[in-house]
Short mmCIF file of C-alpha atoms in Angstrom, two decimals:
data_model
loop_
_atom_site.label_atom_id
_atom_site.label_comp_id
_atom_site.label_asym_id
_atom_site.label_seq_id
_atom_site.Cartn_x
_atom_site.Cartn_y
_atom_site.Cartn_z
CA UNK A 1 40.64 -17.64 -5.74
CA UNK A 2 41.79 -13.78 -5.51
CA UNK A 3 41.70 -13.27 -9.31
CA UNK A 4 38.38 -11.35 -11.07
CA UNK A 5 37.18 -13.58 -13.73
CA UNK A 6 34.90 -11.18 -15.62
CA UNK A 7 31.86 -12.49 -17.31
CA UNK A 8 33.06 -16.01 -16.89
CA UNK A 9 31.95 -15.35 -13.28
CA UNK A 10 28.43 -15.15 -13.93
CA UNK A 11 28.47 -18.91 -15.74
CA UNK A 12 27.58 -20.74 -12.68
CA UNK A 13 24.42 -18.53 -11.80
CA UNK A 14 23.57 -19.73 -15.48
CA UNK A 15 24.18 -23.44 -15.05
CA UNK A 16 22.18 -23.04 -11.78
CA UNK A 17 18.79 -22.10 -13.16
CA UNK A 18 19.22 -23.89 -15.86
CA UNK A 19 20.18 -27.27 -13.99
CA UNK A 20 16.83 -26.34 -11.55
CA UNK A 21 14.65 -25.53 -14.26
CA UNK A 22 15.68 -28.95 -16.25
CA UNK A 23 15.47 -31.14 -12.85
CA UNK A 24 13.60 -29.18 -10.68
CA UNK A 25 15.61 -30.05 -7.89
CA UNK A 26 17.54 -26.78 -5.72
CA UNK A 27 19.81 -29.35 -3.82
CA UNK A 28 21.24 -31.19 -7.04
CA UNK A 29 21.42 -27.83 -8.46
CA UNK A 30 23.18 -25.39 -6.47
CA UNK A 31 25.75 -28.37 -5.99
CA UNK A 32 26.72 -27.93 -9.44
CA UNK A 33 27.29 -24.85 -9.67
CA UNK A 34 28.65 -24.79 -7.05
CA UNK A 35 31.04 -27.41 -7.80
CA UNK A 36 31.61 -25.56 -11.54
CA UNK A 37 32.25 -22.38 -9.49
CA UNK A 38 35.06 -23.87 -7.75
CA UNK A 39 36.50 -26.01 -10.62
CA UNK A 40 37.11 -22.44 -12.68
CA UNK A 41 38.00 -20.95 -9.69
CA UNK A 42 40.79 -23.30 -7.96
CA UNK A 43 41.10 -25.53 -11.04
CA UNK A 44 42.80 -28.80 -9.76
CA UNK A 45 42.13 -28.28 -6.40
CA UNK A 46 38.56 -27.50 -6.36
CA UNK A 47 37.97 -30.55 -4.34
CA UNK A 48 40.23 -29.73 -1.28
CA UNK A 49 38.62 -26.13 -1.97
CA UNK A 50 34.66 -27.71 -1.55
CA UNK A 51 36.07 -29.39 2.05
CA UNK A 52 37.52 -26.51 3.51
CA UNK A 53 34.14 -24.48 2.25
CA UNK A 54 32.12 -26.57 3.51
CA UNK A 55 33.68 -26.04 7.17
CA UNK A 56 34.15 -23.01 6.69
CA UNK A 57 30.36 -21.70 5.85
CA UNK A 58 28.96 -24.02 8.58
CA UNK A 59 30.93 -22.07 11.23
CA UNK A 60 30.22 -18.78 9.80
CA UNK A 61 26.91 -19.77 9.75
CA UNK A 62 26.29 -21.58 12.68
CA UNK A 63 23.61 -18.75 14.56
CA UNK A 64 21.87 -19.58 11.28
CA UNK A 65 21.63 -23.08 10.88
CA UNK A 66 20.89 -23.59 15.04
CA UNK A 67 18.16 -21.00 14.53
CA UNK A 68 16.39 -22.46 12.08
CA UNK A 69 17.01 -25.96 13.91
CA UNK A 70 16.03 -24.97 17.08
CA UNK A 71 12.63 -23.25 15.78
CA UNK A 72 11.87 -26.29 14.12
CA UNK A 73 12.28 -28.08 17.81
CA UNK A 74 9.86 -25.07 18.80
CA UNK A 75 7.12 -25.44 16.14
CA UNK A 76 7.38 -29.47 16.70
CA UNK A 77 6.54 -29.47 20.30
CA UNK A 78 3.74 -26.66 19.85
CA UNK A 79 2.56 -29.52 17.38
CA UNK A 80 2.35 -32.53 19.25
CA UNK A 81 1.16 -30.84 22.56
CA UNK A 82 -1.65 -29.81 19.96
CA UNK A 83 -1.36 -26.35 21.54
CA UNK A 84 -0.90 -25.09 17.86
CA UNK A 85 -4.31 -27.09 16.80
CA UNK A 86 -5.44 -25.34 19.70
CA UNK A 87 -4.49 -21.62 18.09
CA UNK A 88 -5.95 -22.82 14.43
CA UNK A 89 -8.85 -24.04 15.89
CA UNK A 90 -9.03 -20.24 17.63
CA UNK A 91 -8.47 -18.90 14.50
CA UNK A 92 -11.03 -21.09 12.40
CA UNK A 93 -14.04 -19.28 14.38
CA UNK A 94 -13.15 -16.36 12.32
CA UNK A 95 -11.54 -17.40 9.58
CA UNK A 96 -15.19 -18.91 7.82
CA UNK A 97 -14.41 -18.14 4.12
CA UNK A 98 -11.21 -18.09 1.91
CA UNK A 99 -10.58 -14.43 2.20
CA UNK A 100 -11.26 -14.27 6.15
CA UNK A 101 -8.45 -16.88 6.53
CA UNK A 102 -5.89 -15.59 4.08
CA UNK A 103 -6.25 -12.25 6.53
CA UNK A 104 -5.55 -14.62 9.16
CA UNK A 105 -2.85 -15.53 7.78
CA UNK A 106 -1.64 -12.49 6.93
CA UNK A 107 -2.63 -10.68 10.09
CA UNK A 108 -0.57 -13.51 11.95
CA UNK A 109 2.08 -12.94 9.86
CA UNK A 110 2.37 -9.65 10.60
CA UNK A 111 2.32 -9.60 14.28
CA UNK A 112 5.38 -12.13 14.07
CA UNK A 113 7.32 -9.17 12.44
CA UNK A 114 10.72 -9.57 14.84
CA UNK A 115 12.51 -11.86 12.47
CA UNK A 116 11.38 -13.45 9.21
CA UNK A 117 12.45 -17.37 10.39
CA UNK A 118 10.30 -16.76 13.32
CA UNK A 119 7.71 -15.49 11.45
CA UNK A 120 7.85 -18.23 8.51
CA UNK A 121 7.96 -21.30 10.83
CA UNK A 122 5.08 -20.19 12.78
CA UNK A 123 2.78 -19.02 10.73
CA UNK A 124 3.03 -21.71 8.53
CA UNK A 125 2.70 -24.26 11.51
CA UNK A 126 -1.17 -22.55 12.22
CA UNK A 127 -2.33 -21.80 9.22
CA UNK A 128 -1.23 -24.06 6.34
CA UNK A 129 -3.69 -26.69 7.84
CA UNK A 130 -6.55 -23.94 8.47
CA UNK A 131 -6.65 -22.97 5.14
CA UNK A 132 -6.00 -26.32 4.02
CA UNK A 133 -10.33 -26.10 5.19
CA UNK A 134 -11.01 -23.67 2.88
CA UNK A 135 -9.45 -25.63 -0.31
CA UNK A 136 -6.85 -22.96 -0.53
CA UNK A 137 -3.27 -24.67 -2.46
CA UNK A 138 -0.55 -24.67 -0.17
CA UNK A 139 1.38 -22.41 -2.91
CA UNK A 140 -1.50 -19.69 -2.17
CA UNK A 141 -0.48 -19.70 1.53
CA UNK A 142 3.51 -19.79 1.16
CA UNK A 143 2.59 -16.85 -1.36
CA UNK A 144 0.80 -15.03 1.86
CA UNK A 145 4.25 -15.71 3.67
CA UNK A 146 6.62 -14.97 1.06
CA UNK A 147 4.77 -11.67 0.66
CA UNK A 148 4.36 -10.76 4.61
CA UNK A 149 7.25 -11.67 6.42
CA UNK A 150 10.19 -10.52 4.53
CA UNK A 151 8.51 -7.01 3.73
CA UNK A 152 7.18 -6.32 7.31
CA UNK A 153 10.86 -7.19 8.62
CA UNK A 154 12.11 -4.37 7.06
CA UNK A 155 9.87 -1.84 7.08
CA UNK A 156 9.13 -2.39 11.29
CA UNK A 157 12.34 -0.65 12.87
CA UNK A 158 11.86 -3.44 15.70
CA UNK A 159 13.50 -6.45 13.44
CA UNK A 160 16.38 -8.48 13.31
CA UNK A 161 16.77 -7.05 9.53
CA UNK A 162 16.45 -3.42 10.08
CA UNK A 163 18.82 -3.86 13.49
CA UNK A 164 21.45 -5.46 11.22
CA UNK A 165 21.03 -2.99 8.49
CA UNK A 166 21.39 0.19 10.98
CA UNK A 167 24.38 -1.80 11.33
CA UNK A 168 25.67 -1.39 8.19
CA UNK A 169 24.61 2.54 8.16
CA UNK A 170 26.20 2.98 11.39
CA UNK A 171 29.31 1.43 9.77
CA UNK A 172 29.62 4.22 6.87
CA UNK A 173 30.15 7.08 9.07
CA UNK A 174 27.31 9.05 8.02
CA UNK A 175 24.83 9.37 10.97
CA UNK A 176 25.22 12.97 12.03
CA UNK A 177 26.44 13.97 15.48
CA UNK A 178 23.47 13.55 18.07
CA UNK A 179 22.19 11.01 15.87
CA UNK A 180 21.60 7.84 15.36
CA UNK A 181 21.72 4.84 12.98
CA UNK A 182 18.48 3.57 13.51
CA UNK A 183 16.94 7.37 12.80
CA UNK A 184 18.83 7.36 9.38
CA UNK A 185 17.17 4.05 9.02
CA UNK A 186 13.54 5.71 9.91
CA UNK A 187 14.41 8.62 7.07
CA UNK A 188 15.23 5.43 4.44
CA UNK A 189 11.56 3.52 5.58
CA UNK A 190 9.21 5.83 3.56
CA UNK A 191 11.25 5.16 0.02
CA UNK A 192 11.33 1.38 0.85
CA UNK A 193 8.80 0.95 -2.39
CA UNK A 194 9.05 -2.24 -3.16
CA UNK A 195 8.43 -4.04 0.34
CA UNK A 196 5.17 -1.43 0.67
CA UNK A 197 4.24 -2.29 -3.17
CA UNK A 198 4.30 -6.29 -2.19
CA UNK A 199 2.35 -5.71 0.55
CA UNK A 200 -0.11 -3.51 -1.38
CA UNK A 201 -0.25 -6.20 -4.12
CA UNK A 202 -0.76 -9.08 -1.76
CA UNK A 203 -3.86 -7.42 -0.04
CA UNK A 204 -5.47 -6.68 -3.27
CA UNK A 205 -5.09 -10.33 -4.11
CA UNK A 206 -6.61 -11.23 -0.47
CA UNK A 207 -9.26 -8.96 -1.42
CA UNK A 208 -10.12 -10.15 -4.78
CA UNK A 209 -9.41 -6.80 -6.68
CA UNK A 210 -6.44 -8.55 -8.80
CA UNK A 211 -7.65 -11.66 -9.54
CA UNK A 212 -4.87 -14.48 -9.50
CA UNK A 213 -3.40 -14.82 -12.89
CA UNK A 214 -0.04 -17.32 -14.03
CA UNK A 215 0.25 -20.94 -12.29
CA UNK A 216 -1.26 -19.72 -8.92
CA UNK A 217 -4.71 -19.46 -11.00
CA UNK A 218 -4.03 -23.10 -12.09
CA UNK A 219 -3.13 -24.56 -8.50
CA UNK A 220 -5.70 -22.86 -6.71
CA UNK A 221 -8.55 -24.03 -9.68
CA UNK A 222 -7.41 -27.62 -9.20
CA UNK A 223 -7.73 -27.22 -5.36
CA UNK A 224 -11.40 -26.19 -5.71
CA UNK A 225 -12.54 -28.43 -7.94
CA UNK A 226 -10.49 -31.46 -6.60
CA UNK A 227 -9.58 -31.32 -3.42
CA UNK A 228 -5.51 -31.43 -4.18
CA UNK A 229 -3.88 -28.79 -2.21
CA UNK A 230 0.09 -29.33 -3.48
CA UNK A 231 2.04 -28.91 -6.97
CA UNK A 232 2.25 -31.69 -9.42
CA UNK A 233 4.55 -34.27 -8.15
CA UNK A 234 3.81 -33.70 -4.46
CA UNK A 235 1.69 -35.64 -1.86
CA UNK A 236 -0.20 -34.70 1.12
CA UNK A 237 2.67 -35.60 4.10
CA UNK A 238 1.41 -38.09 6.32
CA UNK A 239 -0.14 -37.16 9.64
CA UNK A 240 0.45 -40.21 11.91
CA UNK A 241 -1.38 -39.90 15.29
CA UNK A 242 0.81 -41.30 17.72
CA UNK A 243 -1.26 -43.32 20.81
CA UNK A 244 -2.20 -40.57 23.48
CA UNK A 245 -0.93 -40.70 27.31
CA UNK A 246 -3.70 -41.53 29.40
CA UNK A 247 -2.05 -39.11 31.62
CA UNK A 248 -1.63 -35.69 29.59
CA UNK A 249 -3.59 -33.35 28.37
CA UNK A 250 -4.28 -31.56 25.02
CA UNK A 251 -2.80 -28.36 24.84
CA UNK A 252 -5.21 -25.13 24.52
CA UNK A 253 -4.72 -21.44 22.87
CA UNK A 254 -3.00 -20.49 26.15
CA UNK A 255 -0.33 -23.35 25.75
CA UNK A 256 0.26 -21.59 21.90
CA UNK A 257 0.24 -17.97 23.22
CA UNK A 258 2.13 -17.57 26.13
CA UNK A 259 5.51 -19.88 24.57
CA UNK A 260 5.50 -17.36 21.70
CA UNK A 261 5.07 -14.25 23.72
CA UNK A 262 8.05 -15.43 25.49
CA UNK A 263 9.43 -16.06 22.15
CA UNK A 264 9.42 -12.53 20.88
CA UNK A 265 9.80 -10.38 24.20
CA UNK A 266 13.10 -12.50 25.12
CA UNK A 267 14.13 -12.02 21.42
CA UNK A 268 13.72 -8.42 21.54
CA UNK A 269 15.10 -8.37 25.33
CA UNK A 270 18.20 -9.85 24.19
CA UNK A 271 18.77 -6.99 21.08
CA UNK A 272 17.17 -8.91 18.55
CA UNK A 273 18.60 -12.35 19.14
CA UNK A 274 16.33 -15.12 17.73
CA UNK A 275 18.55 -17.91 18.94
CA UNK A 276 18.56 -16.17 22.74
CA UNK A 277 14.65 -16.01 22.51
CA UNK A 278 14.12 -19.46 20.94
CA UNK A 279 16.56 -21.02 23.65
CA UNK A 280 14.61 -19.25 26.49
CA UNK A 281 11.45 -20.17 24.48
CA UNK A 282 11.91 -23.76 24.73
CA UNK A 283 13.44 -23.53 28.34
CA UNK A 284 9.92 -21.51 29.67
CA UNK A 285 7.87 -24.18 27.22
CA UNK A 286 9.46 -27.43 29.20
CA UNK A 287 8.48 -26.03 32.76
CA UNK A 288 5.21 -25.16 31.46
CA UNK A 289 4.38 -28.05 30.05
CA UNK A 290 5.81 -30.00 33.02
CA UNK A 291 3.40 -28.19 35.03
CA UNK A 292 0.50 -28.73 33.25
CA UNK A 293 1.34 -32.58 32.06
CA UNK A 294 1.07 -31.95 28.77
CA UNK A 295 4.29 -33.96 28.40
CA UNK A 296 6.89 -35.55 29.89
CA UNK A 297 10.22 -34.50 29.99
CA UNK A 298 11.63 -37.26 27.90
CA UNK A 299 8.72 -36.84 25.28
CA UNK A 300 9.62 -33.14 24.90
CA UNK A 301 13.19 -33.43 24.48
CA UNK A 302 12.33 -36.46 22.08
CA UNK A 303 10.02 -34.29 20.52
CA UNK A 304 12.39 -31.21 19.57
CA UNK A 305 14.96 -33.48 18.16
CA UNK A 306 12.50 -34.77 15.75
CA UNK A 307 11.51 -30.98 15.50
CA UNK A 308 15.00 -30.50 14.57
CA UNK A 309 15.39 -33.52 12.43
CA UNK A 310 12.43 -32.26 9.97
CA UNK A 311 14.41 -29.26 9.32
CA UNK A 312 17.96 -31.48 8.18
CA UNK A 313 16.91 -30.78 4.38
CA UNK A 314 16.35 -27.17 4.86
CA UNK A 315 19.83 -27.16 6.92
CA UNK A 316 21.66 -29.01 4.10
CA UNK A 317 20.06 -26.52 1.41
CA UNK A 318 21.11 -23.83 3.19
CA UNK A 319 25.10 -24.58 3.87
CA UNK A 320 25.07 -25.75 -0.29
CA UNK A 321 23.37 -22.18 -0.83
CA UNK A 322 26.34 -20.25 1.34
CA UNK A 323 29.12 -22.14 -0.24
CA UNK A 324 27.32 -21.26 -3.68
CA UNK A 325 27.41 -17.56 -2.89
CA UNK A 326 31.31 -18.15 -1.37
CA UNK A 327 32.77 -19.48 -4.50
CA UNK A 328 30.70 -17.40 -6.92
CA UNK A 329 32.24 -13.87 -4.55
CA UNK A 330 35.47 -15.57 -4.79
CA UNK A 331 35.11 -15.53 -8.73
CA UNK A 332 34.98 -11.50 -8.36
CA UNK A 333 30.96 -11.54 -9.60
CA UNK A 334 29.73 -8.43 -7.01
CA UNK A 335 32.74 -6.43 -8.47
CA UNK A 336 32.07 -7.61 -12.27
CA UNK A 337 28.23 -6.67 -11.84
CA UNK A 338 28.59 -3.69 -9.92
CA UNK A 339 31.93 -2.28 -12.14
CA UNK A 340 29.21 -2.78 -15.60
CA UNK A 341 26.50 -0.82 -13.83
CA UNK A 342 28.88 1.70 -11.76
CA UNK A 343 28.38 4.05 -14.93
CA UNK A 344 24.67 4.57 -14.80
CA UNK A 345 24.53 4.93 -10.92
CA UNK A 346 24.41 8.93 -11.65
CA UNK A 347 21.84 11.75 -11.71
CA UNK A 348 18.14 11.15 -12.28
CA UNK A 349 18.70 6.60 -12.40
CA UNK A 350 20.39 6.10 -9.24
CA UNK A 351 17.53 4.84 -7.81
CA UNK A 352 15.98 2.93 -10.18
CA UNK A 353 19.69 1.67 -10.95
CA UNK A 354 20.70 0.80 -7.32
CA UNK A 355 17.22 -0.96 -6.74
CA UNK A 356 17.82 -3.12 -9.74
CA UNK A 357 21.40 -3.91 -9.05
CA UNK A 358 20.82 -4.99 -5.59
CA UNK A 359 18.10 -7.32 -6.30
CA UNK A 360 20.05 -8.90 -9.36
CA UNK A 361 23.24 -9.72 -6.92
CA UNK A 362 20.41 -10.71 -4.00
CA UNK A 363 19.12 -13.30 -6.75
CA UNK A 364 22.16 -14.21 -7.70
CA UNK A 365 24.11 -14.82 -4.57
CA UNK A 366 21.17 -15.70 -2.48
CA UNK A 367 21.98 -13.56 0.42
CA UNK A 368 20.27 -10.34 0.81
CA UNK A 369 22.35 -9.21 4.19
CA UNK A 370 25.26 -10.43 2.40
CA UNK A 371 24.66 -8.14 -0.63
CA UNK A 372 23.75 -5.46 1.27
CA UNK A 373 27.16 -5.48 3.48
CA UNK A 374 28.62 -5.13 -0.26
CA UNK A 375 26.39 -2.27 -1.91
CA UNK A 376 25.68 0.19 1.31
CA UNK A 377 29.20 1.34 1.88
CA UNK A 378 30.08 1.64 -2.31
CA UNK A 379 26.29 3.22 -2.89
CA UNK A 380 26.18 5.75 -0.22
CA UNK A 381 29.71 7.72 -1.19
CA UNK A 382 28.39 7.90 -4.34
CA UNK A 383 25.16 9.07 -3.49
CA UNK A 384 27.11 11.73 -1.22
CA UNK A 385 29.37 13.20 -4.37
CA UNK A 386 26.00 13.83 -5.99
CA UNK A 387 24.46 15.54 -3.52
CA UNK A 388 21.84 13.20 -3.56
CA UNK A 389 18.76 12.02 -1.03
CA UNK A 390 21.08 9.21 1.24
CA UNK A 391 17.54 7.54 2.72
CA UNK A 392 16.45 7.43 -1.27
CA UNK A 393 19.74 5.90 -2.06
CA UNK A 394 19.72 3.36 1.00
CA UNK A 395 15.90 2.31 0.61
CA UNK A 396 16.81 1.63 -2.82
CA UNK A 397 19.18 -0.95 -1.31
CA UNK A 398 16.83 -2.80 0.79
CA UNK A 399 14.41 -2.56 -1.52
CA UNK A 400 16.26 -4.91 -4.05
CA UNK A 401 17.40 -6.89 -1.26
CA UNK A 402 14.00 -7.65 -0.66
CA UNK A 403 12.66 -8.23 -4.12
CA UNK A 404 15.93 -10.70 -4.93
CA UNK A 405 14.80 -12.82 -1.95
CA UNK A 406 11.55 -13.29 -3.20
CA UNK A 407 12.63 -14.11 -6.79
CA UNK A 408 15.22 -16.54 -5.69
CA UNK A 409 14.08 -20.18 -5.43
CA UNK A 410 17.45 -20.92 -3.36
CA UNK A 411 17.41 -17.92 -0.77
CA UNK A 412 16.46 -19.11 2.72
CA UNK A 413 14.02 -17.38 2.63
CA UNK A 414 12.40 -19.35 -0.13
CA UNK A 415 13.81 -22.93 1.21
CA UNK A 416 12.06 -21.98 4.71
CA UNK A 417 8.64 -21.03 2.86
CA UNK A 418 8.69 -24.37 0.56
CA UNK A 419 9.41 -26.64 3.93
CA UNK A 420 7.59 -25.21 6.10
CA UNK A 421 4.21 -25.37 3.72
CA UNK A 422 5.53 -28.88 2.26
CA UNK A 423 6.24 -27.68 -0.99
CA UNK A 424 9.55 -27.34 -3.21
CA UNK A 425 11.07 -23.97 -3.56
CA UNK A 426 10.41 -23.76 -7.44
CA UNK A 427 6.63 -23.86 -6.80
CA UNK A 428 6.77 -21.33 -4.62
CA UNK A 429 8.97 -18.50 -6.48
CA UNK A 430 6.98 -19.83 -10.08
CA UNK A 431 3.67 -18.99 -8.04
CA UNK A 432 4.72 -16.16 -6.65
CA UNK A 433 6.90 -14.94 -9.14
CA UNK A 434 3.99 -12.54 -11.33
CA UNK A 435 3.02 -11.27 -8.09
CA UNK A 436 6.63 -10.10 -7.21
CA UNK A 437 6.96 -8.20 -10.41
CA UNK A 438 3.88 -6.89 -10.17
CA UNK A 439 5.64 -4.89 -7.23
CA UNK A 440 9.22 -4.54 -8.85
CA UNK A 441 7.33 -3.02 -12.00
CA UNK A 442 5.78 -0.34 -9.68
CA UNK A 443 9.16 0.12 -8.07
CA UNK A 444 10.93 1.17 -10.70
CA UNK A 445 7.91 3.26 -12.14
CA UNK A 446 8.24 4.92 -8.38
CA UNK A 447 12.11 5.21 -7.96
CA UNK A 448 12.19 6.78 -11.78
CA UNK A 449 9.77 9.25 -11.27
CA UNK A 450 11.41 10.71 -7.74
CA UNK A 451 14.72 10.52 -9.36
CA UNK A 452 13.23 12.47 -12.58
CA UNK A 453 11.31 15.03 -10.07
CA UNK A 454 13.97 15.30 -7.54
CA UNK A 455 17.78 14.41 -9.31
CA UNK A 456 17.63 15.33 -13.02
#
């Protein structure tokens, strides 16, 4: 599938949110398009083409999928030692009203800013249950998440995102002698609107200055006045309380704390490697649990396979969302997008133009690294024969890749959100959709106004 199909490469994107808006289903969805993207691309032998995809995503994608796996092992243990009952119930002394535990929340979220799977998993595992207290709709606290952990990720130099972006700056040739890429990266941080605009909008929300508005007013109105704390469609997931050993204790704050400091110092010991910290993690949580008999051995490796068992759904949404964005790249769509824009990436609308672009192929393809690796070294030449600001140009980048995530109801970023609150990914993005362009609004207001003051 070499050839550039034009417009036609844009159908299956279509057929996707259409298919997910009609069933409201991402899994049955992205697997026809995906499907439709491979039948125009390979014709009559799409189906050898969806095998050989299939294997071939899953072992490009591997760190990924054992990540997200293995963190689920993580969060399930901290579970059922109660040590993360132990952190909520920490938390609860402070979080008395709605608002205090929405800061929690978003406090928590932000400390966790190494790596947004990290940071989605966990936060979600203490506080979906703590707010759950305070009547607050489980779309209200994936919104929190959606709105923290992806933003914080990239504007905190200290992240798995801004370490692989430096990556792709360092890549272009362009960080000056003496220099480095994570310094070019610094210069880019203070033109990252968008990600400082969500987090502006999100703590005006937390503060009751914007008042919610769209279906988030709706949810959160039914779960005051009835008690129902998930979408239409959706039940509570059942809590069974498995018999207690006579022998073992309940875990405290301590048996929370120290797992996930290990967590994040061996993560950013190792340069940033979540699945180095999460393996040490779980290695430093068994001999400390051991110690302190909060489970036996064979309940704790029991215990992270059904950790990693919960997370099978999000795995399988995840490979169907890579081979999407495979066969709708192999279709030529990042050159047919970026070759209809190309001509309005010059003088004062670069910015705005770039930021727009980039979150239109993050939506589309579902993979804001991904579209990044494609725009930085194509964007930043250009920006160069203009004479232009690079750290506007590149913010503008990562701004979009940002904003795209959030908008995208098949990103793993949104499947992550919707599992690990117990919702579907549709009722998060719908919720948090008017929020999100809230922000993109005063992004482009921002990125038009520099490139007015400072390009035309």
């Amino acid at each position: 599938m070499d050839a550039t199909y034009g417009i036609i490469s844009i159908v299956p994107v279509i057929v996707l949110i259409a298919v997910a808006l009609i069933t409201k289903r991402t899994f049955e969805s992205l697997l026809v398009a995906t499907l439709l993207a491979l039948i125009i691309g390979c014709k009559g032998g799409w189906f050898a083409a969806f095998v050989e995809q299939m294997q071939t995503v899953t072992a490009e994608n591997i760190w990924v999928l054992l990540v997200v796996g293995l963190l689920g092992g993580l969060v399930g243990v901290l579970e059922k030692s109660k040590a993360a009952m132990g952190f909520s119930g920490l938390l609860s002394r402070f979080a008395t009203t709605k608002k205090k535990s929405l800061l929690a929340e978003w406090a928590l979220s932000v400390v966790l800013f190494v790596d947004d799977y990290l940071n989605i998993l966990t936060t979600a595992s203490i506080t979906k249950r703590l707010n759950d207290s305070q009547k607050i709709h489980r779309t209200m606290t994936a919104y929190i998440i959606g709105s923290t952990s992806a933003p914080v990720v990239v504007l905190i130099p200290l992240s798995s995102w801004s370490i692989y972006y430096a990556s792709l700056i360092q890549s272009t040739g362009i960080v000056p002698e003496g220099g480095s890429a994570t310094g070019v990266y610094l210069q880019s941080v203070p033109f990252m609107f968008y990600p400082m605009f969500c987090l502006l909008v999100l703590l005006l929300v937390i503060a009751g200055i914007i008042p919610l508005f769209g279906p988030m007013r709706k949810y959160q109105k039914q779960a005051e006045e009835t008690g129902n704390l998930y979408p239409e469609g959706l039940t509570p997931e059942e809590e069974v309380e498995e018999a207690a050993d006579p022998d073992a204790k309940t875990g405290g704050v301590i048996d929370f704390v120290l797992p996930i400091v290990v967590l994040l110092a061996a993560t950013i010991y190792f340069d940033i490697d979540v699945l180095t910290g999460v393996t040490v993690a779980l290695a430093f949580t068994c001999v400390m649990y051991l110690v302190r008999k909060l489970m036996k051995l064979a309940d704790f490796v029991d215990t992270i396979w059904e950790g990693f068992s919960t997370m099978v759904s999000v795995l399988a949404l995840l490979v169907i969302a890579f081979m999407f964005k495979s066969a709708c790249e192999n279709l030529g769509m990042s050159e047919y997008i970026i070759g209809k824009v190309a001509p309005l990436m010059s003088g004062w609308l670069l910015p705005f133009v770039v930021f727009l672009v980039a979150t239109l192929m993050t939506f589309a393809l579902a993979n804001a690294w991904g579209v990044s690796a494609i725009m930085v070294p194509l964007v930043i030449p250009l920006a160069q024969a203009m004479d232009a600001n690079l750290a506007v140009a590149i913010a503008a980048i990562f701004s979009g890749s940002v904003f795209g995530t959030q908008l995208c109801f098949y990103s793993d970023n949104s499947i992550l959100i919707a599992q690990a609150t117990n919702i579907r990914p549709l009722d998060h993005v719908k919720t948090q959709m008017p929020f999100a362009l809230c922000a993109g609004v005063l992004t482009c207001i921002a990125y038009l106004v520099y490139g007015f003051a400072f390009l035309s």
